[in-house]
Amino acid sequence: MTAPGIALDQVVADEPTAASATWTAFRRNPLGLASLAVLAALVVVAVAAPLIADYPGGYGPAVLTPPSGQHWFGTDNLGRDIFAEVVWGTRISMLVAALSSALAIVIGVLVAVLGAYFPKVDTVVGTVVDLALSLPVLPLMILVAALAGPSLATVVVVIALFSWPEVARVVRSQALAVVRLPYIDAARLTGGSWLWIIRRHLVPAVAPVIVVSVVLTASRAVLSAAGLAFLGLGDPNSWSWGRILYEAQQSGAMSSAWWTTLFPSLAMLALVVSATLISIAYNDARNPRTREN
């Protein structure tokens, strides 16, 4: 009598979880793995920047020298090593991406799940999100950053304030489908509070969409931060990829010394492309139909 029960328990225990099945499918995607390796390498460079290169400060005797064995990425108009600038710029760029995307995700997810759970709130949320997405984002970001003054905190807050509507739109569409499912109604009938239902059922159900939003929002935050820094609205006291381009433009070296703009641009390209490919691979991996193929 006990053998069938034991066999059934063993079968259930041997069945892979959704997370393990997703990871197994993700590992079969070479582009996804390669992009994950690139993103991990950028994180390592950001964390270990002091061990990789000295902080690019002061002046140097070799002005606007092309890449060589002594200066791998060449030097800028003040003789500073561009390799060191890119390495230290990775730290600030990744920090801005992490902080601004985290803030945007928190605001966007909170607004989205509250709107999806409460129909009356959803009318307001939908209107606000549609209005925010219709605004010219870049000019408004430039205006707010210019009024607030250039600093790291300003860049993070400005990017987050103009990034959360896109997060809310994506999460809200998924959450609206989840709140109509029978197990949400069952949780209400059992006396669960709205806060418990959202925390226990709704947020975990939209977690895969949140993961994708984190990656994409972070990559867009890097581009936005670089754009603000290129316009002179970034933090003047710290290096970023955008500041390298700004200094090259201000010195006039952008057109005469190609290396001053190539390497920070490649760093941004590597981050954006890897983040995009990771999100695509993750979406394919968590789709059961794609996993079967």
mmCIF file of N, CA and C in Angstrom, residues 74-160:
data_model
loop_
_atom_site.group_PDB
_atom_site.id
_atom_site.type_symbol
_atom_site.label_atom_id
_atom_site.label_comp_id
_atom_site.label_asym_id
_atom_site.label_seq_id
_atom_site.Cartn_x
_atom_site.Cartn_y
_atom_site.Cartn_z
ATOM 1 N N GLY A 74 45.182 54.323 -25.697
ATOM 2 C CA GLY A 74 45.657 55.651 -26.037
ATOM 3 C C GLY A 74 45.477 56.628 -24.881
ATOM 4 N N THR A 75 45.728 57.893 -25.152
ATOM 5 C CA THR A 75 45.583 58.945 -24.137
ATOM 6 C C THR A 75 44.687 60.059 -24.663
ATOM 7 N N ASP A 76 44.184 60.892 -23.737
ATOM 8 C CA ASP A 76 43.303 61.984 -24.129
ATOM 9 C C ASP A 76 44.092 63.276 -24.287
ATOM 10 N N ASN A 77 43.392 64.395 -24.370
ATOM 11 C CA ASN A 77 44.049 65.673 -24.639
ATOM 12 C C ASN A 77 44.884 66.176 -23.466
ATOM 13 N N LEU A 78 44.713 65.592 -22.287
ATOM 14 C CA LEU A 78 45.524 65.964 -21.124
ATOM 15 C C LEU A 78 46.542 64.890 -20.753
ATOM 16 N N GLY A 79 46.693 63.909 -21.618
ATOM 17 C CA GLY A 79 47.670 62.860 -21.379
ATOM 18 C C GLY A 79 47.206 61.772 -20.425
ATOM 19 N N ARG A 80 45.940 61.739 -20.111
ATOM 20 C CA ARG A 80 45.424 60.711 -19.209
ATOM 21 C C ARG A 80 45.133 59.427 -19.977
ATOM 22 N N ASP A 81 45.337 58.298 -19.309
ATOM 23 C CA ASP A 81 45.183 56.990 -19.933
ATOM 24 C C ASP A 81 43.701 56.679 -20.125
ATOM 25 N N ILE A 82 43.279 56.439 -21.362
ATOM 26 C CA ILE A 82 41.870 56.192 -21.644
ATOM 27 C C ILE A 82 41.438 54.819 -21.135
ATOM 28 N N PHE A 83 42.365 53.868 -21.103
ATOM 29 C CA PHE A 83 42.023 52.559 -20.540
ATOM 30 C C PHE A 83 41.585 52.707 -19.082
ATOM 31 N N ALA A 84 42.326 53.503 -18.323
ATOM 32 C CA ALA A 84 41.945 53.747 -16.929
ATOM 33 C C ALA A 84 40.604 54.477 -16.849
ATOM 34 N N GLU A 85 40.374 55.408 -17.758
ATOM 35 C CA GLU A 85 39.100 56.128 -17.763
ATOM 36 C C GLU A 85 37.932 55.186 -18.035
ATOM 37 N N VAL A 86 38.125 54.270 -18.986
ATOM 38 C CA VAL A 86 37.056 53.319 -19.309
ATOM 39 C C VAL A 86 36.810 52.375 -18.134
ATOM 40 N N VAL A 87 37.882 51.908 -17.490
ATOM 41 C CA VAL A 87 37.745 50.994 -16.351
ATOM 42 C C VAL A 87 37.002 51.670 -15.206
ATOM 43 N N TRP A 88 37.430 52.871 -14.828
ATOM 44 C CA TRP A 88 36.755 53.584 -13.750
ATOM 45 C C TRP A 88 35.378 54.077 -14.178
ATOM 46 N N GLY A 89 35.217 54.362 -15.468
ATOM 47 C CA GLY A 89 33.896 54.722 -15.972
ATOM 48 C C GLY A 89 32.922 53.559 -15.904
ATOM 49 N N THR A 90 33.446 52.338 -16.002
ATOM 50 C CA THR A 90 32.590 51.160 -15.858
ATOM 51 C C THR A 90 31.974 51.112 -14.473
ATOM 52 N N ARG A 91 32.745 51.460 -13.461
ATOM 53 C CA ARG A 91 32.230 51.439 -12.085
ATOM 54 C C ARG A 91 31.058 52.410 -11.918
ATOM 55 N N ILE A 92 31.240 53.653 -12.363
ATOM 56 C CA ILE A 92 30.172 54.642 -12.194
ATOM 57 C C ILE A 92 28.979 54.321 -13.089
ATOM 58 N N SER A 93 29.243 53.906 -14.317
ATOM 59 C CA SER A 93 28.150 53.597 -15.234
ATOM 60 C C SER A 93 27.308 52.437 -14.723
ATOM 61 N N MET A 94 27.963 51.388 -14.214
ATOM 62 C CA MET A 94 27.222 50.252 -13.668
ATOM 63 C C MET A 94 26.498 50.631 -12.387
ATOM 64 N N LEU A 95 27.104 51.504 -11.579
ATOM 65 C CA LEU A 95 26.445 51.953 -10.353
ATOM 66 C C LEU A 95 25.186 52.744 -10.671
ATOM 67 N N VAL A 96 25.288 53.654 -11.630
ATOM 68 C CA VAL A 96 24.117 54.428 -12.042
ATOM 69 C C VAL A 96 23.039 53.501 -12.598
ATOM 70 N N ALA A 97 23.438 52.524 -13.402
ATOM 71 C CA ALA A 97 22.471 51.587 -13.968
ATOM 72 C C ALA A 97 21.776 50.794 -12.878
ATOM 73 N N ALA A 98 22.536 50.326 -11.884
ATOM 74 C CA ALA A 98 21.948 49.517 -10.817
ATOM 75 C C ALA A 98 20.995 50.338 -9.950
ATOM 76 N N LEU A 99 21.432 51.521 -9.529
ATOM 77 C CA LEU A 99 20.605 52.323 -8.629
ATOM 78 C C LEU A 99 19.359 52.858 -9.322
ATOM 79 N N SER A 100 19.526 53.398 -10.517
ATOM 80 C CA SER A 100 18.374 53.980 -11.208
ATOM 81 C C SER A 100 17.382 52.901 -11.640
ATOM 82 N N SER A 101 17.870 51.747 -12.100
ATOM 83 C CA SER A 101 16.947 50.682 -12.487
ATOM 84 C C SER A 101 16.246 50.106 -11.269
ATOM 85 N N ALA A 102 16.949 49.986 -10.139
ATOM 86 C CA ALA A 102 16.305 49.483 -8.921
ATOM 87 C C ALA A 102 15.186 50.413 -8.472
ATOM 88 N N LEU A 103 15.452 51.719 -8.493
ATOM 89 C CA LEU A 103 14.432 52.684 -8.101
ATOM 90 C C LEU A 103 13.261 52.670 -9.073
ATOM 91 N N ALA A 104 13.554 52.588 -10.366
ATOM 92 C CA ALA A 104 12.486 52.542 -11.369
ATOM 93 C C ALA A 104 11.654 51.269 -11.236
ATOM 94 N N ILE A 105 12.311 50.143 -10.948
ATOM 95 C CA ILE A 105 11.590 48.881 -10.791
ATOM 96 C C ILE A 105 10.668 48.934 -9.579
ATOM 97 N N VAL A 106 11.163 49.462 -8.463
ATOM 98 C CA VAL A 106 10.337 49.547 -7.253
ATOM 99 C C VAL A 106 9.092 50.394 -7.512
ATOM 100 N N ILE A 107 9.282 51.571 -8.111
ATOM 101 C CA ILE A 107 8.139 52.451 -8.379
ATOM 102 C C ILE A 107 7.196 51.807 -9.397
ATOM 103 N N GLY A 108 7.754 51.296 -10.486
ATOM 104 C CA GLY A 108 6.923 50.731 -11.544
ATOM 105 C C GLY A 108 6.139 49.511 -11.099
ATOM 106 N N VAL A 109 6.783 48.599 -10.367
ATOM 107 C CA VAL A 109 6.094 47.389 -9.911
ATOM 108 C C VAL A 109 5.024 47.738 -8.887
ATOM 109 N N LEU A 110 5.333 48.649 -7.959
ATOM 110 C CA LEU A 110 4.350 49.041 -6.953
ATOM 111 C C LEU A 110 3.109 49.655 -7.596
ATOM 112 N N VAL A 111 3.325 50.564 -8.534
ATOM 113 C CA VAL A 111 2.200 51.196 -9.222
ATOM 114 C C VAL A 111 1.415 50.165 -10.037
ATOM 115 N N ALA A 112 2.123 49.255 -10.699
ATOM 116 C CA ALA A 112 1.473 48.285 -11.577
ATOM 117 C C ALA A 112 0.606 47.292 -10.805
ATOM 118 N N VAL A 113 1.135 46.724 -9.730
ATOM 119 C CA VAL A 113 0.364 45.714 -8.997
ATOM 120 C C VAL A 113 -0.812 46.340 -8.253
ATOM 121 N N LEU A 114 -0.643 47.550 -7.736
ATOM 122 C CA LEU A 114 -1.765 48.223 -7.082
ATOM 123 C C LEU A 114 -2.858 48.547 -8.089
ATOM 124 N N GLY A 115 -2.455 48.998 -9.266
ATOM 125 C CA GLY A 115 -3.442 49.283 -10.298
ATOM 126 C C GLY A 115 -4.153 48.037 -10.785
ATOM 127 N N ALA A 116 -3.415 46.931 -10.904
ATOM 128 C CA ALA A 116 -4.034 45.695 -11.375
ATOM 129 C C ALA A 116 -4.994 45.103 -10.347
ATOM 130 N N TYR A 117 -4.685 45.251 -9.065
ATOM 131 C CA TYR A 117 -5.517 44.651 -8.029
ATOM 132 C C TYR A 117 -6.757 45.486 -7.736
ATOM 133 N N PHE A 118 -6.605 46.814 -7.796
ATOM 134 C CA PHE A 118 -7.733 47.704 -7.506
ATOM 135 C C PHE A 118 -8.199 48.350 -8.806
ATOM 136 N N PRO A 119 -9.366 47.965 -9.326
ATOM 137 C CA PRO A 119 -9.842 48.507 -10.615
ATOM 138 C C PRO A 119 -9.966 50.026 -10.628
ATOM 139 N N LYS A 120 -10.393 50.627 -9.509
ATOM 140 C CA LYS A 120 -10.524 52.077 -9.485
ATOM 141 C C LYS A 120 -9.169 52.767 -9.588
ATOM 142 N N VAL A 121 -8.177 52.173 -8.963
ATOM 143 C CA VAL A 121 -6.823 52.731 -9.050
ATOM 144 C C VAL A 121 -6.255 52.527 -10.447
ATOM 145 N N ASP A 122 -6.641 51.420 -11.088
ATOM 146 C CA ASP A 122 -6.086 51.101 -12.401
ATOM 147 C C ASP A 122 -6.437 52.161 -13.434
ATOM 148 N N THR A 123 -7.604 52.775 -13.313
ATOM 149 C CA THR A 123 -7.981 53.835 -14.255
ATOM 150 C C THR A 123 -7.000 54.998 -14.179
ATOM 151 N N VAL A 124 -6.655 55.381 -12.962
ATOM 152 C CA VAL A 124 -5.697 56.474 -12.775
ATOM 153 C C VAL A 124 -4.310 56.048 -13.228
ATOM 154 N N VAL A 125 -3.915 54.817 -12.857
ATOM 155 C CA VAL A 125 -2.581 54.325 -13.225
ATOM 156 C C VAL A 125 -2.427 54.267 -14.734
ATOM 157 N N GLY A 126 -3.437 53.729 -15.420
ATOM 158 C CA GLY A 126 -3.360 53.633 -16.869
ATOM 159 C C GLY A 126 -3.232 54.995 -17.528
ATOM 160 N N THR A 127 -3.978 55.971 -17.018
ATOM 161 C CA THR A 127 -3.908 57.328 -17.581
ATOM 162 C C THR A 127 -2.537 57.948 -17.354
ATOM 163 N N VAL A 128 -2.023 57.807 -16.125
ATOM 164 C CA VAL A 128 -0.716 58.393 -15.806
ATOM 165 C C VAL A 128 0.393 57.743 -16.625
ATOM 166 N N VAL A 129 0.356 56.421 -16.756
ATOM 167 C CA VAL A 129 1.388 55.719 -17.520
ATOM 168 C C VAL A 129 1.338 56.114 -18.992
ATOM 169 N N ASP A 130 0.144 56.150 -19.565
ATOM 170 C CA ASP A 130 0.013 56.547 -20.980
ATOM 171 C C ASP A 130 0.492 57.978 -21.194
ATOM 172 N N LEU A 131 0.161 58.862 -20.261
ATOM 173 C CA LEU A 131 0.601 60.250 -20.374
ATOM 174 C C LEU A 131 2.116 60.350 -20.256
ATOM 175 N N ALA A 132 2.702 59.613 -19.320
ATOM 176 C CA ALA A 132 4.154 59.664 -19.127
ATOM 177 C C ALA A 132 4.894 59.110 -20.337
ATOM 178 N N LEU A 133 4.342 58.069 -20.952
ATOM 179 C CA LEU A 133 4.997 57.473 -22.119
ATOM 180 C C LEU A 133 4.870 58.350 -23.358
ATOM 181 N N SER A 134 3.910 59.255 -23.363
ATOM 182 C CA SER A 134 3.733 60.140 -24.520
ATOM 183 C C SER A 134 4.596 61.400 -24.445
ATOM 184 N N LEU A 135 5.218 61.638 -23.302
ATOM 185 C CA LEU A 135 6.029 62.840 -23.139
ATOM 186 C C LEU A 135 7.382 62.686 -23.829
ATOM 187 N N PRO A 136 7.979 63.790 -24.295
ATOM 188 C CA PRO A 136 9.346 63.736 -24.852
ATOM 189 C C PRO A 136 10.357 63.550 -23.727
ATOM 190 N N VAL A 137 10.836 62.341 -23.552
ATOM 191 C CA VAL A 137 11.624 61.987 -22.375
ATOM 192 C C VAL A 137 12.957 62.715 -22.340
ATOM 193 N N LEU A 138 13.706 62.677 -23.428
ATOM 194 C CA LEU A 138 15.059 63.244 -23.417
ATOM 195 C C LEU A 138 15.078 64.736 -23.105
ATOM 196 N N PRO A 139 14.256 65.574 -23.765
ATOM 197 C CA PRO A 139 14.271 66.999 -23.395
ATOM 198 C C PRO A 139 13.899 67.239 -21.935
ATOM 199 N N LEU A 140 12.937 66.467 -21.416
ATOM 200 C CA LEU A 140 12.548 66.642 -20.021
ATOM 201 C C LEU A 140 13.658 66.200 -19.071
ATOM 202 N N MET A 141 14.341 65.131 -19.415
ATOM 203 C CA MET A 141 15.464 64.682 -18.595
ATOM 204 C C MET A 141 16.558 65.743 -18.558
ATOM 205 N N ILE A 142 16.837 66.333 -19.709
ATOM 206 C CA ILE A 142 17.853 67.386 -19.774
ATOM 207 C C ILE A 142 17.426 68.585 -18.937
ATOM 208 N N LEU A 143 16.143 68.961 -19.033
ATOM 209 C CA LEU A 143 15.650 70.114 -18.279
ATOM 210 C C LEU A 143 15.750 69.875 -16.776
ATOM 211 N N VAL A 144 15.272 68.722 -16.318
ATOM 212 C CA VAL A 144 15.289 68.428 -14.884
ATOM 213 C C VAL A 144 16.713 68.330 -14.367
ATOM 214 N N ALA A 145 17.596 67.652 -15.123
ATOM 215 C CA ALA A 145 18.983 67.511 -14.692
ATOM 216 C C ALA A 145 19.681 68.867 -14.642
ATOM 217 N N ALA A 146 19.374 69.745 -15.596
ATOM 218 C CA ALA A 146 19.993 71.071 -15.600
ATOM 219 C C ALA A 146 19.511 71.916 -14.430
ATOM 220 N N LEU A 147 18.233 71.798 -14.089
ATOM 221 C CA LEU A 147 17.692 72.569 -12.973
ATOM 222 C C LEU A 147 18.201 72.049 -11.632
ATOM 223 N N ALA A 148 18.331 70.730 -11.502
ATOM 224 C CA ALA A 148 18.763 70.140 -10.232
ATOM 225 C C ALA A 148 20.261 70.258 -10.014
ATOM 226 N N GLY A 149 21.028 70.397 -11.103
ATOM 227 C CA GLY A 149 22.474 70.490 -10.961
ATOM 228 C C GLY A 149 23.132 69.147 -11.181
ATOM 229 N N PRO A 150 24.321 69.134 -11.796
ATOM 230 C CA PRO A 150 24.991 67.874 -12.110
ATOM 231 C C PRO A 150 25.535 67.178 -10.862
ATOM 232 N N SER A 151 25.090 65.956 -10.646
ATOM 233 C CA SER A 151 25.594 65.126 -9.558
ATOM 234 C C SER A 151 25.159 63.694 -9.813
ATOM 235 N N LEU A 152 25.767 62.759 -9.117
ATOM 236 C CA LEU A 152 25.424 61.350 -9.293
ATOM 237 C C LEU A 152 23.990 61.084 -8.839
ATOM 238 N N ALA A 153 23.607 61.666 -7.715
ATOM 239 C CA ALA A 153 22.244 61.464 -7.215
ATOM 240 C C ALA A 153 21.214 62.023 -8.182
ATOM 241 N N THR A 154 21.505 63.177 -8.782
ATOM 242 C CA THR A 154 20.574 63.771 -9.740
ATOM 243 C C THR A 154 20.377 62.861 -10.942
ATOM 244 N N VAL A 155 21.467 62.327 -11.460
ATOM 245 C CA VAL A 155 21.372 61.441 -12.625
ATOM 246 C C VAL A 155 20.538 60.208 -12.304
ATOM 247 N N VAL A 156 20.771 59.602 -11.133
ATOM 248 C CA VAL A 156 20.036 58.394 -10.741
ATOM 249 C C VAL A 156 18.543 58.685 -10.623
ATOM 250 N N VAL A 157 18.193 59.754 -9.927
ATOM 251 C CA VAL A 157 16.781 60.078 -9.704
ATOM 252 C C VAL A 157 16.090 60.462 -11.011
ATOM 253 N N VAL A 158 16.755 61.248 -11.834
ATOM 254 C CA VAL A 158 16.146 61.683 -13.093
ATOM 255 C C VAL A 158 15.871 60.489 -14.005
ATOM 256 N N ILE A 159 16.843 59.592 -14.125
ATOM 257 C CA ILE A 159 16.655 58.422 -14.990
ATOM 258 C C ILE A 159 15.548 57.532 -14.450
ATOM 259 N N ALA A 160 15.500 57.340 -13.131
ATOM 260 C CA ALA A 160 14.466 56.493 -12.537
ATOM 261 C C ALA A 160 13.072 57.084 -12.744
#
